[in-house]
Coordinates of C-alpha atoms and ligand atoms in Angstrom, one line a residue:
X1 CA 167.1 23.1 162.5
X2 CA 167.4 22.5 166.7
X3 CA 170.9 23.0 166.5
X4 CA 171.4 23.3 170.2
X5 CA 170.3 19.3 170.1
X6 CA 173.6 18.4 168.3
X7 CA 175.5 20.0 170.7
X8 CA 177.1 18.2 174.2
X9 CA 178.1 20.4 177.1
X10 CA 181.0 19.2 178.8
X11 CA 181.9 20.7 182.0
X12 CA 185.4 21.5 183.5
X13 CA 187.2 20.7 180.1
X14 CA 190.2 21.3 179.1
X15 CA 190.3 23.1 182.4
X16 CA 188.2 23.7 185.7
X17 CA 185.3 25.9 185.1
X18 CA 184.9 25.5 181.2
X19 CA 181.9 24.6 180.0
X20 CA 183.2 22.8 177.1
X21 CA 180.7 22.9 174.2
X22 CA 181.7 19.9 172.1
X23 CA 180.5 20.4 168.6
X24 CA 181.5 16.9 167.3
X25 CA 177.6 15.5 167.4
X26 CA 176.6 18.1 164.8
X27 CA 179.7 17.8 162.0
X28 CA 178.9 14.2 162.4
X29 CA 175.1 14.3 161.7
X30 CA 174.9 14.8 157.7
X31 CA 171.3 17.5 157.9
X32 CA 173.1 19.2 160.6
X33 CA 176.3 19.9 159.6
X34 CA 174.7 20.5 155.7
X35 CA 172.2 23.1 157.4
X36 CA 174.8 24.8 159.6
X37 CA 177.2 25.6 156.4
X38 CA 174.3 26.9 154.5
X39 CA 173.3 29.1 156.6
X40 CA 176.5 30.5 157.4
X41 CA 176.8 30.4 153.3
X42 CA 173.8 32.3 153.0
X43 CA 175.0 35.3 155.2
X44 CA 178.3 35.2 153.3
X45 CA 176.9 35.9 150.9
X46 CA 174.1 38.7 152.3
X47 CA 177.0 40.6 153.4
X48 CA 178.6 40.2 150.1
X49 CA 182.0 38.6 151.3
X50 CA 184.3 38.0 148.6
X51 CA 186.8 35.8 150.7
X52 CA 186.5 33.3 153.8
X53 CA 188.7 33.5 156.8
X54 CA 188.8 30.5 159.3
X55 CA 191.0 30.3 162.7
X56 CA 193.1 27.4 163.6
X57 CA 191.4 24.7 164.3
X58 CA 187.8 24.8 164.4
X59 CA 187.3 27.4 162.1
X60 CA 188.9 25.2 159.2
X61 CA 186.0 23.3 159.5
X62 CA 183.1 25.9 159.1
X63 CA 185.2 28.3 157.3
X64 CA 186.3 25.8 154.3
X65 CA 182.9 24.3 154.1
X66 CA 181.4 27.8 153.7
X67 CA 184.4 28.9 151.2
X68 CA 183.3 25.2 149.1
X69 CA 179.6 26.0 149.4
X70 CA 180.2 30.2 147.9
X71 CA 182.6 28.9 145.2
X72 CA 184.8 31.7 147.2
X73 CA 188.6 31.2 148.7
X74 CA 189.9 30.5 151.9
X75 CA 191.9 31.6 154.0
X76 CA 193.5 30.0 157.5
X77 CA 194.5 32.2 160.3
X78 CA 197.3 29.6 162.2
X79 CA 199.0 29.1 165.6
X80 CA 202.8 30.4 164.7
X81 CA 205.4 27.4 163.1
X82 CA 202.8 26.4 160.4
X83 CA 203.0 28.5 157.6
X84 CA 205.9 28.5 155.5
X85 CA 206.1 31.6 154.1
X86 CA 206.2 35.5 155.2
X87 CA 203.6 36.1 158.5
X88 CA 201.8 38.8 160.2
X89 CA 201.2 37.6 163.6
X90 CA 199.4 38.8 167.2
X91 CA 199.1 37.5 170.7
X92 CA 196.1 37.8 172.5
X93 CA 194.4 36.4 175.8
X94 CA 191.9 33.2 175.7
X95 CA 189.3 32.5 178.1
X96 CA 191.8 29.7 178.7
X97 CA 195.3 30.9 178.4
X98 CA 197.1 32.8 175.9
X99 CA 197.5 32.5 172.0
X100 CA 199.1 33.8 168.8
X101 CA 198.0 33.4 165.5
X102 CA 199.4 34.2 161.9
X103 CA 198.4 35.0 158.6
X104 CA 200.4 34.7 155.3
X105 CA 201.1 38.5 154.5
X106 CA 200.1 38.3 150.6
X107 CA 196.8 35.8 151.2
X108 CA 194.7 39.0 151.3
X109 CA 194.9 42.5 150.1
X110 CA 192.9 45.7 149.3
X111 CA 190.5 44.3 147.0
X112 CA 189.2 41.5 150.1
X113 CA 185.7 41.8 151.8
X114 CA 186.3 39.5 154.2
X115 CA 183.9 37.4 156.7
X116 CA 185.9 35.5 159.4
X117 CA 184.2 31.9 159.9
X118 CA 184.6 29.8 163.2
X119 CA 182.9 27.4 165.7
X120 CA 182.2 29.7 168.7
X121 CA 182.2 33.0 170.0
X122 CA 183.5 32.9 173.9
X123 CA 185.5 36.2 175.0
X124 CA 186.2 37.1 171.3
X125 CA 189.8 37.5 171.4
X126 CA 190.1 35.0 168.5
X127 CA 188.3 37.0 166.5
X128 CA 189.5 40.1 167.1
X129 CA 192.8 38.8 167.3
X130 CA 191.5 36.9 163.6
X131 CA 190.2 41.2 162.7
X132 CA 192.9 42.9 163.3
X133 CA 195.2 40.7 161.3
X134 CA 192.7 41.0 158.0
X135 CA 193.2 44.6 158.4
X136 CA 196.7 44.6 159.1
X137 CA 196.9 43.2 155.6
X138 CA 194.9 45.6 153.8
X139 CA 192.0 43.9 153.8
X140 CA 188.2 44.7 154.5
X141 CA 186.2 43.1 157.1
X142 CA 182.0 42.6 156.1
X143 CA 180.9 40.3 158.9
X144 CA 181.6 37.3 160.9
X145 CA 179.6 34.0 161.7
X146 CA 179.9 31.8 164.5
X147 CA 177.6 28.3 165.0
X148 CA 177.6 29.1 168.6
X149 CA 177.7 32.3 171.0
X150 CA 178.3 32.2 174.4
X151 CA 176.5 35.3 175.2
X152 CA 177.8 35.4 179.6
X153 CA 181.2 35.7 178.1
X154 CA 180.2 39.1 176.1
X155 CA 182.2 38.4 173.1
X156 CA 180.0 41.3 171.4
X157 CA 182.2 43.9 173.2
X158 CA 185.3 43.0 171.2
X159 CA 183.6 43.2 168.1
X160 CA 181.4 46.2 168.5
X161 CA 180.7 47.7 164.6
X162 CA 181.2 44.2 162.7
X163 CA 178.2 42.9 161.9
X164 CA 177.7 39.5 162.7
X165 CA 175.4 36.1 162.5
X166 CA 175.4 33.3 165.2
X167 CA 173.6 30.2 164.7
X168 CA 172.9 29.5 168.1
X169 CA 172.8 30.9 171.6
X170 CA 173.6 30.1 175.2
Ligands
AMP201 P1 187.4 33.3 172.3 O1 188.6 33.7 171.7 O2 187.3 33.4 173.8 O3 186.1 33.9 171.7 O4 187.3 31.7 172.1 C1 187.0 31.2 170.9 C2 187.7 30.0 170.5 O5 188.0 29.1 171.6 C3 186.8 29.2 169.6 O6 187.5 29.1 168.4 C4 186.5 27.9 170.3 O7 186.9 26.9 169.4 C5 187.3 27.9 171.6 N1 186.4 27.9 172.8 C6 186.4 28.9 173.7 N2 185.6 28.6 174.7 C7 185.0 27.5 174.4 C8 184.0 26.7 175.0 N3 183.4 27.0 176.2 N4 183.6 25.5 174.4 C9 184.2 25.2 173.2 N5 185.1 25.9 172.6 C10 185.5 27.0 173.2

């Protein structure tokens, strides 16, 4: 599958400088979105994950599509003020800004191999961000798996020693 076909570049959104890569063509073509969670299925389950992780927003999408296609659970990692009951939470920098993110406490435990599921890999502070609360909660990360990797931004060096799978590059 040409991925990279479903995929518009937008420049200078949501700020100057971005290269916004809008991923909206792909969910919305049937083969490609199908193809995209199957592969990213397929590694799940490679790497033997026993539990799906997906960051607010974009990472509902894969991650819960990935969770549905494994018969596994899922797991959302939120922006803080969404979930109602006890948190772990992190800031962390964007390539765009700043962020925090939360996880419900008792979600995951000791007995989780966990792959974290989202949209794109940019600077990787997400992720990491996404990492470091899975182990925070006991839990063990197997992999990740992104649809897209923007490889200038070198993402890689924040998650050096987690093996991982991207769908596409640029
Ligand atoms: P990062 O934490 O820098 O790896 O950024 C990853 C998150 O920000 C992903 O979940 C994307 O949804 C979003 N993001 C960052 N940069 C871009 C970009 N150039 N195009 C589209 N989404 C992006």
């Amino acid at each position: 599958m040409n991925y990279k076909s479903f995929i518009t570049n937008v420049p200078d959104f949501p700020v100057d400088g971005i290269q916004f890569k809008d991923i909206t063509p792909l969910l919305d073509d049937e083969e490609a979105f199908h193809s995209a969670v199957d592969d990213m299925a397929e590694y799940a389950k490679e790497i033997h994950a026993n539990k799906i992780i997906g960051p607010d927003a974009r990472g509902f999408i894969f991650g819960a599509s990935v969770a549905y296609a494994t018969k596994l659970g899922f797991v959302p990692v939120r922006k803080p003020g969404k979930l109602p009951r006890e948190t772990l939470e992190i800031e962390y920098d964007l390539e765009y800004g700043t962020n925090k993110l939360c996880i419900h406490k008792d979600d995951i435990g000791k007995a989780d191999k966990v792959i974290i599921i989202d949209d794109l890999l940019a600077t990787g502070g997400t992720v990491k961000a996404s990492i470091d609360l899975v182990e925070r909660a006991g839990a063990e990360v197997v992999g990740l798996a992104f649809l897209i990797e923007l490889t200038g931004l070198n993402g890689k060096e924040n998650i050096k020693g987690y093996p991982y799978k991207s769908l596409l590059k640029y």
